[in-house]
Structures are given as C-alpha cells and as structure tokens.
Short mmCIF file of N, CA and C in Angstrom, two decimals:
data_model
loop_
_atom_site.label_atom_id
_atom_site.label_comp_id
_atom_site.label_asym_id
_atom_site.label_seq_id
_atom_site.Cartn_x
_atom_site.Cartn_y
_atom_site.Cartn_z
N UNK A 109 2.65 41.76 27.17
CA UNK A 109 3.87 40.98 27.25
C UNK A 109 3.63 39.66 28.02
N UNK A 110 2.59 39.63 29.14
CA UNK A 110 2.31 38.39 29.69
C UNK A 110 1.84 36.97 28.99
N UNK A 111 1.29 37.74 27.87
CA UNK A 111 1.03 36.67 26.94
C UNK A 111 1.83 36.15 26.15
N UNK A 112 3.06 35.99 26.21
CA UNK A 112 3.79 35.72 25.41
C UNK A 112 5.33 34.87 26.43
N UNK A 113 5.26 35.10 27.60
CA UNK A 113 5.76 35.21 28.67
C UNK A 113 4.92 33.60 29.48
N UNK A 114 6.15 32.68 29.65
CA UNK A 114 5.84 31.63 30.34
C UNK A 114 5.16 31.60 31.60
N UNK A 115 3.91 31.01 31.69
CA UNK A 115 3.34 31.10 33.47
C UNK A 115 4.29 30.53 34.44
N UNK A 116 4.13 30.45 35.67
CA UNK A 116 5.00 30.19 36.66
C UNK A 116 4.64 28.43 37.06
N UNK A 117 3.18 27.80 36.04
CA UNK A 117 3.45 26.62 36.20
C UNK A 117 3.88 26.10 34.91
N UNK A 118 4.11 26.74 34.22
CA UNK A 118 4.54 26.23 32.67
C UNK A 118 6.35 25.84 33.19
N UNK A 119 6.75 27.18 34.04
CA UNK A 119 8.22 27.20 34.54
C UNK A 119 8.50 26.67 35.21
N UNK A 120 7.64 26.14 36.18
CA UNK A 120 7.66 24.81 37.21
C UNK A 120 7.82 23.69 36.65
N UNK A 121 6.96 23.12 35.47
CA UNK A 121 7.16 22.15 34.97
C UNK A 121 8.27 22.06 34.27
N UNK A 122 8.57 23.00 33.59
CA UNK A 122 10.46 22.89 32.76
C UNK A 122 11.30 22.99 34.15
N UNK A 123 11.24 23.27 35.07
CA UNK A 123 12.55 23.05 35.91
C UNK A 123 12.15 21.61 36.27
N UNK A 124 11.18 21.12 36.86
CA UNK A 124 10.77 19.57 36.90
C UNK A 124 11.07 18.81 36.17
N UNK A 125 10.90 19.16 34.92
CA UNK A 125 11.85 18.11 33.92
C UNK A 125 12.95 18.34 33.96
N UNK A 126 14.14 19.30 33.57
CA UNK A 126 14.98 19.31 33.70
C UNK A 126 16.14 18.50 34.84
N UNK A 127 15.03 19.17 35.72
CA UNK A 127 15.65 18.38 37.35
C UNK A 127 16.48 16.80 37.16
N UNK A 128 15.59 15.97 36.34
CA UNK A 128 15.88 14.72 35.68
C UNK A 128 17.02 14.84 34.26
N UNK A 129 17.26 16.12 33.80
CA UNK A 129 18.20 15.58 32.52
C UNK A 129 19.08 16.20 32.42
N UNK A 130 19.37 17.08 33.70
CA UNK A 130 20.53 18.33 33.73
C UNK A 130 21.62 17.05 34.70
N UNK A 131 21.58 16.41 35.79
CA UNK A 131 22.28 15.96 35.78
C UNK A 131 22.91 14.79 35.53
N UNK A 132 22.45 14.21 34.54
CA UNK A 132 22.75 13.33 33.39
C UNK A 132 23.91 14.18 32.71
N UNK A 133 23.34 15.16 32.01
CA UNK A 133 24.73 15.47 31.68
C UNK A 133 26.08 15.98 32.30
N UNK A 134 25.67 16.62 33.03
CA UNK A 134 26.60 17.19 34.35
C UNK A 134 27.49 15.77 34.64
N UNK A 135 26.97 14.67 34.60
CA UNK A 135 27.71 13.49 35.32
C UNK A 135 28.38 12.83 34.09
N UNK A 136 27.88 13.04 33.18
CA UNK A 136 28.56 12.40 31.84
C UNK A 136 29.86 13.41 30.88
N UNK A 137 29.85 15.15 31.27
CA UNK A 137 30.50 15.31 30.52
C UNK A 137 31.40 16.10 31.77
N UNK A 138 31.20 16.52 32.83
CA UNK A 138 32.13 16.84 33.90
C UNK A 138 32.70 15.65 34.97
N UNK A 139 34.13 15.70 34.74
CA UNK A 139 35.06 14.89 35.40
C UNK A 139 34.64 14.92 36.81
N UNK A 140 34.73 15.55 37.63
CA UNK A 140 34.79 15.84 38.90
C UNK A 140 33.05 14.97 39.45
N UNK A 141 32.32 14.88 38.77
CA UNK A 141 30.74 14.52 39.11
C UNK A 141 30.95 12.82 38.49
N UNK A 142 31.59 12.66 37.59
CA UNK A 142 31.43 10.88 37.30
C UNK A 142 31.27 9.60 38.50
N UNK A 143 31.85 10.92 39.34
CA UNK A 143 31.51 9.36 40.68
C UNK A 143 29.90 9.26 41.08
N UNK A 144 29.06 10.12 40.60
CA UNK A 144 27.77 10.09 41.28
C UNK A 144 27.27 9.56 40.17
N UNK A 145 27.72 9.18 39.07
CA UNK A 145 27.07 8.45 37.87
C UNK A 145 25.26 7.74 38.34
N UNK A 146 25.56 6.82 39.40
CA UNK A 146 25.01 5.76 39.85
C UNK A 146 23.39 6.38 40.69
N UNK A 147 23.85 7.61 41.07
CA UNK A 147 23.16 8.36 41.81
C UNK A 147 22.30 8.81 40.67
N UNK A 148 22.19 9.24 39.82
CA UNK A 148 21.75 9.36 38.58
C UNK A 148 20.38 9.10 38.54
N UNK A 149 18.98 9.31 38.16
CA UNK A 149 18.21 9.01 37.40
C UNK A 149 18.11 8.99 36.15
N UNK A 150 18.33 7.67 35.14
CA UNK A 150 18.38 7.59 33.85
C UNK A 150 17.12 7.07 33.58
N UNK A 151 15.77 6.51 34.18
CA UNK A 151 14.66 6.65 33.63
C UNK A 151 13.99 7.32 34.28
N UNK A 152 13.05 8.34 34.18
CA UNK A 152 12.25 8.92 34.33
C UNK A 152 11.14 8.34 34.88
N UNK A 153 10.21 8.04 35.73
CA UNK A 153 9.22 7.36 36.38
C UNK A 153 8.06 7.93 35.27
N UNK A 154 7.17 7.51 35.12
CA UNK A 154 5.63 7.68 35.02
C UNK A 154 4.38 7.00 35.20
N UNK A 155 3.75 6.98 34.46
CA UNK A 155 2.34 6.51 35.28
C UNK A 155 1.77 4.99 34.70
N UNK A 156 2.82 4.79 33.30
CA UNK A 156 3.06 3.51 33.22
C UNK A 156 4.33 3.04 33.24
N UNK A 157 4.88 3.10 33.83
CA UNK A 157 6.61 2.69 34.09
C UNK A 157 6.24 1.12 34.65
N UNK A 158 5.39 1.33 35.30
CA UNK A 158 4.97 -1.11 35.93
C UNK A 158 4.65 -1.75 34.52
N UNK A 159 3.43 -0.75 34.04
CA UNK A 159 3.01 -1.65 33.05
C UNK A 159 4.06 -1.96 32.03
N UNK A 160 4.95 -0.78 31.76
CA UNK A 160 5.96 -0.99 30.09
C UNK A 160 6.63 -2.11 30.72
N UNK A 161 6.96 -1.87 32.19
CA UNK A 161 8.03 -2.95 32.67
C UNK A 161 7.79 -4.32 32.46
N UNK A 162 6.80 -4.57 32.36
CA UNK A 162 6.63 -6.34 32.48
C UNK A 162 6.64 -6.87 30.27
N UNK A 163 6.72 -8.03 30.54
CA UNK A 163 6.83 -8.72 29.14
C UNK A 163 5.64 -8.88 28.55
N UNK A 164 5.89 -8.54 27.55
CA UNK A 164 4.30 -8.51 26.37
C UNK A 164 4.10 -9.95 25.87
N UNK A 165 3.18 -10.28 25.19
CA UNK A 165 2.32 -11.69 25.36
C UNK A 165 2.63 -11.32 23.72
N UNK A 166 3.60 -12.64 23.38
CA UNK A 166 3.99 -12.56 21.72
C UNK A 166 3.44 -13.48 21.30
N UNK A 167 2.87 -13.53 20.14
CA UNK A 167 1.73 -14.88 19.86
C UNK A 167 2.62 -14.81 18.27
N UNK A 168 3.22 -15.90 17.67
CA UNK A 168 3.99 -16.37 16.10
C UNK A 168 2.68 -16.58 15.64
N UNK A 169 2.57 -15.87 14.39
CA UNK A 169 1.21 -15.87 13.72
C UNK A 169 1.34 -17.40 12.77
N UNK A 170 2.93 -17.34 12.45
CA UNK A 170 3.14 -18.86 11.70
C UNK A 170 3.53 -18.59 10.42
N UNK A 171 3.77 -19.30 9.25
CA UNK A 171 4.45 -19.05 8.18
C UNK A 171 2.98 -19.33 6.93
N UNK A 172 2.58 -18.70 5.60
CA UNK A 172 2.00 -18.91 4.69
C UNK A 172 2.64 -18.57 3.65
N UNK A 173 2.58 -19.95 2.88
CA UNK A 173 2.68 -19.98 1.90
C UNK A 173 2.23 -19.57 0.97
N UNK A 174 2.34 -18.36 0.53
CA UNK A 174 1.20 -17.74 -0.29
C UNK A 174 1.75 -16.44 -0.77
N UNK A 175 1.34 -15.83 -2.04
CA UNK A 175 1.73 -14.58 -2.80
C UNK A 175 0.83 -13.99 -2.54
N UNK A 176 1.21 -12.46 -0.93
CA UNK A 176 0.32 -11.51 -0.78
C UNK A 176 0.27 -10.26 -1.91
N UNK A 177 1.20 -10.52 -2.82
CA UNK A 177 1.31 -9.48 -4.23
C UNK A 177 -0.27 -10.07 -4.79
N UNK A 178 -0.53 -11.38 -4.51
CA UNK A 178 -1.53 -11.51 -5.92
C UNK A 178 -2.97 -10.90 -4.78
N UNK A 179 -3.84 -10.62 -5.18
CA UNK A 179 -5.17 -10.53 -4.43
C UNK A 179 -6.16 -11.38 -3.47
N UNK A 180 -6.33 -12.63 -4.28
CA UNK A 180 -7.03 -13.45 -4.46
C UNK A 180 -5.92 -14.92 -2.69
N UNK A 181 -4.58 -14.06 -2.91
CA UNK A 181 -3.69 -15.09 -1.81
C UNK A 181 -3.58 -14.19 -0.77
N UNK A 182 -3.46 -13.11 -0.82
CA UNK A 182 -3.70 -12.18 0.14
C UNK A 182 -5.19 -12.34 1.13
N UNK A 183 -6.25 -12.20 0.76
CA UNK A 183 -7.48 -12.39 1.05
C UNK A 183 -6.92 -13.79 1.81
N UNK A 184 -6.60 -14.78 0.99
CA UNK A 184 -6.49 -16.21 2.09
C UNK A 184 -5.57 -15.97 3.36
N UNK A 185 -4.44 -15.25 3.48
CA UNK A 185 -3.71 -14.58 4.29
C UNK A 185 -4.83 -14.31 5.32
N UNK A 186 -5.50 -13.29 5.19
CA UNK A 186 -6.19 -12.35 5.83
C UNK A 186 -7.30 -12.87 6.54
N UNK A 187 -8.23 -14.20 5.84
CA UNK A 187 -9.31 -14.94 6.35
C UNK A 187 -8.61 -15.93 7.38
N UNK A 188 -7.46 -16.53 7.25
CA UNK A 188 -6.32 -17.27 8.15
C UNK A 188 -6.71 -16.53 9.73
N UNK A 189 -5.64 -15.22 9.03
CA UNK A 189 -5.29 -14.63 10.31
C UNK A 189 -6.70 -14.05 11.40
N UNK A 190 -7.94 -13.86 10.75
CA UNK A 190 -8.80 -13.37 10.99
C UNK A 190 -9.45 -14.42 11.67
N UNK A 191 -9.60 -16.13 11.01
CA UNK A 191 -10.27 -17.12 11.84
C UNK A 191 -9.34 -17.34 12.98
N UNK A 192 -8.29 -17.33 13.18
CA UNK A 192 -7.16 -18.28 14.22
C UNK A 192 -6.88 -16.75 15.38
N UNK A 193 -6.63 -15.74 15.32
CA UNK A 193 -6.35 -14.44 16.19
C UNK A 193 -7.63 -13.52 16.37
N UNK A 194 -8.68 -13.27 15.45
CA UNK A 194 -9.30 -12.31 16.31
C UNK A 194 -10.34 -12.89 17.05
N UNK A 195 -10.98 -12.24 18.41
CA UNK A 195 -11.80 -12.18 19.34
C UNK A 195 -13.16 -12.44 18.72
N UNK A 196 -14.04 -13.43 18.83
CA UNK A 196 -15.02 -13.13 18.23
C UNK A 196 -16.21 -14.32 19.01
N UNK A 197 -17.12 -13.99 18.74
CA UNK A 197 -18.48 -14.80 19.70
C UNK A 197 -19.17 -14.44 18.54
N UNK A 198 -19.65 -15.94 18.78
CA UNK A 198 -21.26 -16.32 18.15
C UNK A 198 -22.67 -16.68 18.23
N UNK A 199 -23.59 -15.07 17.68
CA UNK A 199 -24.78 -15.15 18.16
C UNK A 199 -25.72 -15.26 17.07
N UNK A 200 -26.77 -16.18 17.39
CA UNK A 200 -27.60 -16.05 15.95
C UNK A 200 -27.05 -17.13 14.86
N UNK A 201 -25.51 -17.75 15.59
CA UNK A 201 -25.41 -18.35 14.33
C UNK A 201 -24.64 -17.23 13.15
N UNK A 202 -24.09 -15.89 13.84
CA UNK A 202 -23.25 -15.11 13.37
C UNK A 202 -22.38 -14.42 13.89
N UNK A 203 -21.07 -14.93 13.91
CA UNK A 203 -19.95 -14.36 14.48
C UNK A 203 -19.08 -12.66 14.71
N UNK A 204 -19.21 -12.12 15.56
CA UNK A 204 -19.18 -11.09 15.56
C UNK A 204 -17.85 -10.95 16.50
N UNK A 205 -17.19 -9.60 16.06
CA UNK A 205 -16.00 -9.46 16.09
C UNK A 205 -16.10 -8.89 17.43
N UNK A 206 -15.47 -9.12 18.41
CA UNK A 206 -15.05 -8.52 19.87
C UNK A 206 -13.84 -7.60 19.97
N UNK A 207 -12.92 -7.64 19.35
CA UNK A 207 -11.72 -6.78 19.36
C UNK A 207 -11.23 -6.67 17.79
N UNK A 208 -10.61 -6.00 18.03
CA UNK A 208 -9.49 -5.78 16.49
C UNK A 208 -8.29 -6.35 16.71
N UNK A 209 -7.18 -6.70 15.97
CA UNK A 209 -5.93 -7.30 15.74
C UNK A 209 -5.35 -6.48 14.81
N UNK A 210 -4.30 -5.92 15.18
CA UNK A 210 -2.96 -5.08 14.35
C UNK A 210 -2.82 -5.53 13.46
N UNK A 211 -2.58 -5.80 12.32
CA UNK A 211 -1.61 -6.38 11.13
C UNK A 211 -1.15 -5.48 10.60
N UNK A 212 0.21 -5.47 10.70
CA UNK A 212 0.85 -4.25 10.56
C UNK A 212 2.62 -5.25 9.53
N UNK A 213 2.65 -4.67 8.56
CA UNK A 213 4.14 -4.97 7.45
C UNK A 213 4.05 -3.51 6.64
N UNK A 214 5.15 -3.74 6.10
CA UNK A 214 5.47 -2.54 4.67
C UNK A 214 4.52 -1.76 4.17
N UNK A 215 4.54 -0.77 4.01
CA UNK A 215 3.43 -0.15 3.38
C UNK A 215 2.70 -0.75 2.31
N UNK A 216 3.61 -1.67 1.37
CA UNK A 216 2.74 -2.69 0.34
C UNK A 216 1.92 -3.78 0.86
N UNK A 217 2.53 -3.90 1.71
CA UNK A 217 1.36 -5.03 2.42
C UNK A 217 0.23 -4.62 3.02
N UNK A 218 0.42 -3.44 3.78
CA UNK A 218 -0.63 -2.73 4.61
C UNK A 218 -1.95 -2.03 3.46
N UNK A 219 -0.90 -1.77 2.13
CA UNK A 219 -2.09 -1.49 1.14
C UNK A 219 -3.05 -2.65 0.60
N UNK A 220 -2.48 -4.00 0.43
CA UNK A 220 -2.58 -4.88 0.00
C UNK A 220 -3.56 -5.78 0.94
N UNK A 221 -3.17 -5.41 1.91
CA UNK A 221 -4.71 -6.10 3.08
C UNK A 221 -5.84 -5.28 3.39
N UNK A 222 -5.72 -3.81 2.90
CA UNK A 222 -6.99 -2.75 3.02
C UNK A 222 -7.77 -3.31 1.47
N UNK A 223 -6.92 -2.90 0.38
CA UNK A 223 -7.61 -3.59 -0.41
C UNK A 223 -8.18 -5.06 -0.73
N UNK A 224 -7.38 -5.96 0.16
CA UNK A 224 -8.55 -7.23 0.44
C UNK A 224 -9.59 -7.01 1.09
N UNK A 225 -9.22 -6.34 2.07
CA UNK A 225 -10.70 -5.75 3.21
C UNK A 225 -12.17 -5.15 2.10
N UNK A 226 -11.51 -4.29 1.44
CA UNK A 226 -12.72 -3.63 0.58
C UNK A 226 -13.27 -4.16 -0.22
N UNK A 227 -12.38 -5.49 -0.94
CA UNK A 227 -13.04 -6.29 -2.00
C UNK A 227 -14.18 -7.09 -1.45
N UNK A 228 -13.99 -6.89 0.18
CA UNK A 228 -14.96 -7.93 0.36
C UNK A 228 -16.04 -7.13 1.52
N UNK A 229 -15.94 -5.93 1.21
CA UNK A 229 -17.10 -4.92 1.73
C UNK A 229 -18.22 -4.79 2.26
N UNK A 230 -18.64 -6.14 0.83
CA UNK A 230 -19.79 -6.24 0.52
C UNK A 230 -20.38 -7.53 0.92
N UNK A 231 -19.60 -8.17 1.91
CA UNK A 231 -20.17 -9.48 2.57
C UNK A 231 -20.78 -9.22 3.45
N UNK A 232 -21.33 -10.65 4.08
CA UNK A 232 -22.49 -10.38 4.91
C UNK A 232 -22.02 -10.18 6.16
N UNK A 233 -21.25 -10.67 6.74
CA UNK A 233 -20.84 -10.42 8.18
C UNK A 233 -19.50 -9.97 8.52
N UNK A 234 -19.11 -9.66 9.93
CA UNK A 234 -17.82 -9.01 10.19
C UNK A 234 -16.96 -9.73 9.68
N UNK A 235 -16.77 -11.28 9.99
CA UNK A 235 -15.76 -11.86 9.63
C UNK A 235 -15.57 -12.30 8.67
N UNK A 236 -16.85 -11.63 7.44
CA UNK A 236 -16.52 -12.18 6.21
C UNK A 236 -16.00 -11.18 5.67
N UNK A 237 -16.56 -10.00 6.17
CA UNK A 237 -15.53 -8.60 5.57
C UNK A 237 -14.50 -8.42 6.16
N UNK A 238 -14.01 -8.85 7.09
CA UNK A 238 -12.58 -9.35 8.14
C UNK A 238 -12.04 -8.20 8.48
N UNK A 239 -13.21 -7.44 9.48
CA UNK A 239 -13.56 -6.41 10.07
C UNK A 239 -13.08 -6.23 11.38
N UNK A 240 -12.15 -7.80 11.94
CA UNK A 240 -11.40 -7.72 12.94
C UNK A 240 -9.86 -7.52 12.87
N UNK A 241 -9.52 -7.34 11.62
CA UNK A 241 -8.07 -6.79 11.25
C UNK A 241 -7.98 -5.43 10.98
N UNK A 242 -7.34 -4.52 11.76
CA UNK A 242 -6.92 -3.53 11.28
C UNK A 242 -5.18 -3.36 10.69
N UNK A 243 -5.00 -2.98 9.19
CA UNK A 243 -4.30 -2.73 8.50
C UNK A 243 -3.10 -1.84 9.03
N UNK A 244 -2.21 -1.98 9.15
CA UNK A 244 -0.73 -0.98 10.14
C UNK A 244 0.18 -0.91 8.98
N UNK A 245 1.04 0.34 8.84
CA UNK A 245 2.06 0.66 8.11
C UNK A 245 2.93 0.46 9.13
N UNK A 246 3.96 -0.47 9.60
CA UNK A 246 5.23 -0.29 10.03
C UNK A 246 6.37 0.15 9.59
N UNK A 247 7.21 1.04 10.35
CA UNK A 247 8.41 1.74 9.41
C UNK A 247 9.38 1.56 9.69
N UNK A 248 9.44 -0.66 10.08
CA UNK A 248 11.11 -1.05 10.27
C UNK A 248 12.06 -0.56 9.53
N UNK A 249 11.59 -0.42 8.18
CA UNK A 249 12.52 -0.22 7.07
C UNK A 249 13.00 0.80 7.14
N UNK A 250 12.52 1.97 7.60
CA UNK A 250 13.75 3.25 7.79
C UNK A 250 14.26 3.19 9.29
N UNK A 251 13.77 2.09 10.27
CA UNK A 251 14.83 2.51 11.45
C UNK A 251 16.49 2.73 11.02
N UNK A 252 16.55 3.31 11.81
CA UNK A 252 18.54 3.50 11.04
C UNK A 252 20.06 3.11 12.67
N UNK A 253 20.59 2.63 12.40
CA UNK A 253 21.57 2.59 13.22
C UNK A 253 22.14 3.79 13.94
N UNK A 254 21.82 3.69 15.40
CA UNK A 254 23.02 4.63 16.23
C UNK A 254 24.27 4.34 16.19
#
C-alpha cells in the first residue's frame, strides 16, 4: 500500500503549494476574508521571477516584400533575415554561425522556411544553408479570449 500512498515529502510539497492558492480563494469567494485581499500572494516567487521581471530586447525584423507561398521568395526572406539577425564570425574567409534565431509564424510558414532550409542543404556553408534560423510553429491563431 506504501507504494501507491504519497511520501511525506511529496505531501509537504502539496501543502507548500497550496499554502499560496488556498488563500486566494478563501479571499475571493468568502465575504468575511475580502479585507485581507492585499495580504494575498498572487504571484508565486521562483527562481526566475528577476529575470521574467525585466523587459525583453525586441528587435522589428522590418517589412518584405515578397511571396513566402512561392519558394524561390521565401529563400530571399530567409537569406535577409539570416544576413541582418544571426550571430556569426568569420574565419577562413567562412562565416560561421554563433547562435540560432527563432523564426517562428503559422504553421505554413514554419513549413515553408524548413523547406527553404533543405533546398539548400546542399550548400557549402552555414549561412548558405541558413543554418542560423531555426523554424517555430506559433499558435497565435488558436489563442482564444477569456
């Protein structure tokens, strides 16, 4: 039966959390407690709570003119974003990629820049196979309204 049966730090840790979300509700749906509203912990601390806190470094990639439906405009998309945003040093007289860069739209797009990536597989260097973009499915499109 012990095996099946919560340890006493498994139970420590659920009253530890709880500790933080029991009286949240207690203060939100009992009258008599609304005055301690304030008293409240509504975020939870953790171990990046400084870092989420501060403002992220937004860089406008800029506007192109260009049909990422066709292949051939996509690829120009992709060599753009690949010369002007990713990290890269040059040795030998060949540029080599230091970091990766997100590119992340619709699942048609995200297919549509893997398959530029592969058409060009077969080039000679990172940034000609544009080996510093990694391809992202974002799923603005089903966020839904509270």
């Amino acid at each position: 039966m012990e095996e099946f049966m919560p340890t006493a730090k498994v139970q420590e840790d659920i009253v530890a959390d709880l500790a933080h979300i029991v009286p949240r509700v207690i203060v939100h749906h009992m009258k008599p407690y609304k005055e301690f509203k304030n008293a409240v912990v509504y975020h939870i601390p953790h171990e990046h709570t400084n870092e989420m806190s501060t403002n992220s470094e937004i860089c406008p990639l800029g506007l192109h003119f260009l049909n990422s439906n066709k292949a051939a405009e996509m690829a120009q998309i992709l060599d753009d974003v690949h010369s002007k945003y990713v990290p890269t040093v040059t040795l030998d007289n060949v540029p080599v990629v230091l970091d990766h860069v997100i590119l992340d739209g619709d699942q048609l797009t995200e297919e549509r820049a893997r398959n530029a990536q592969w058409a060009n597989s077969l080039a000679g260097t990172q940034a000609e196979r544009m080996e510093g973009i990694t391809p992202a499915f974002a799923d603005w499109h089903l966020k839904k309204n509270s």
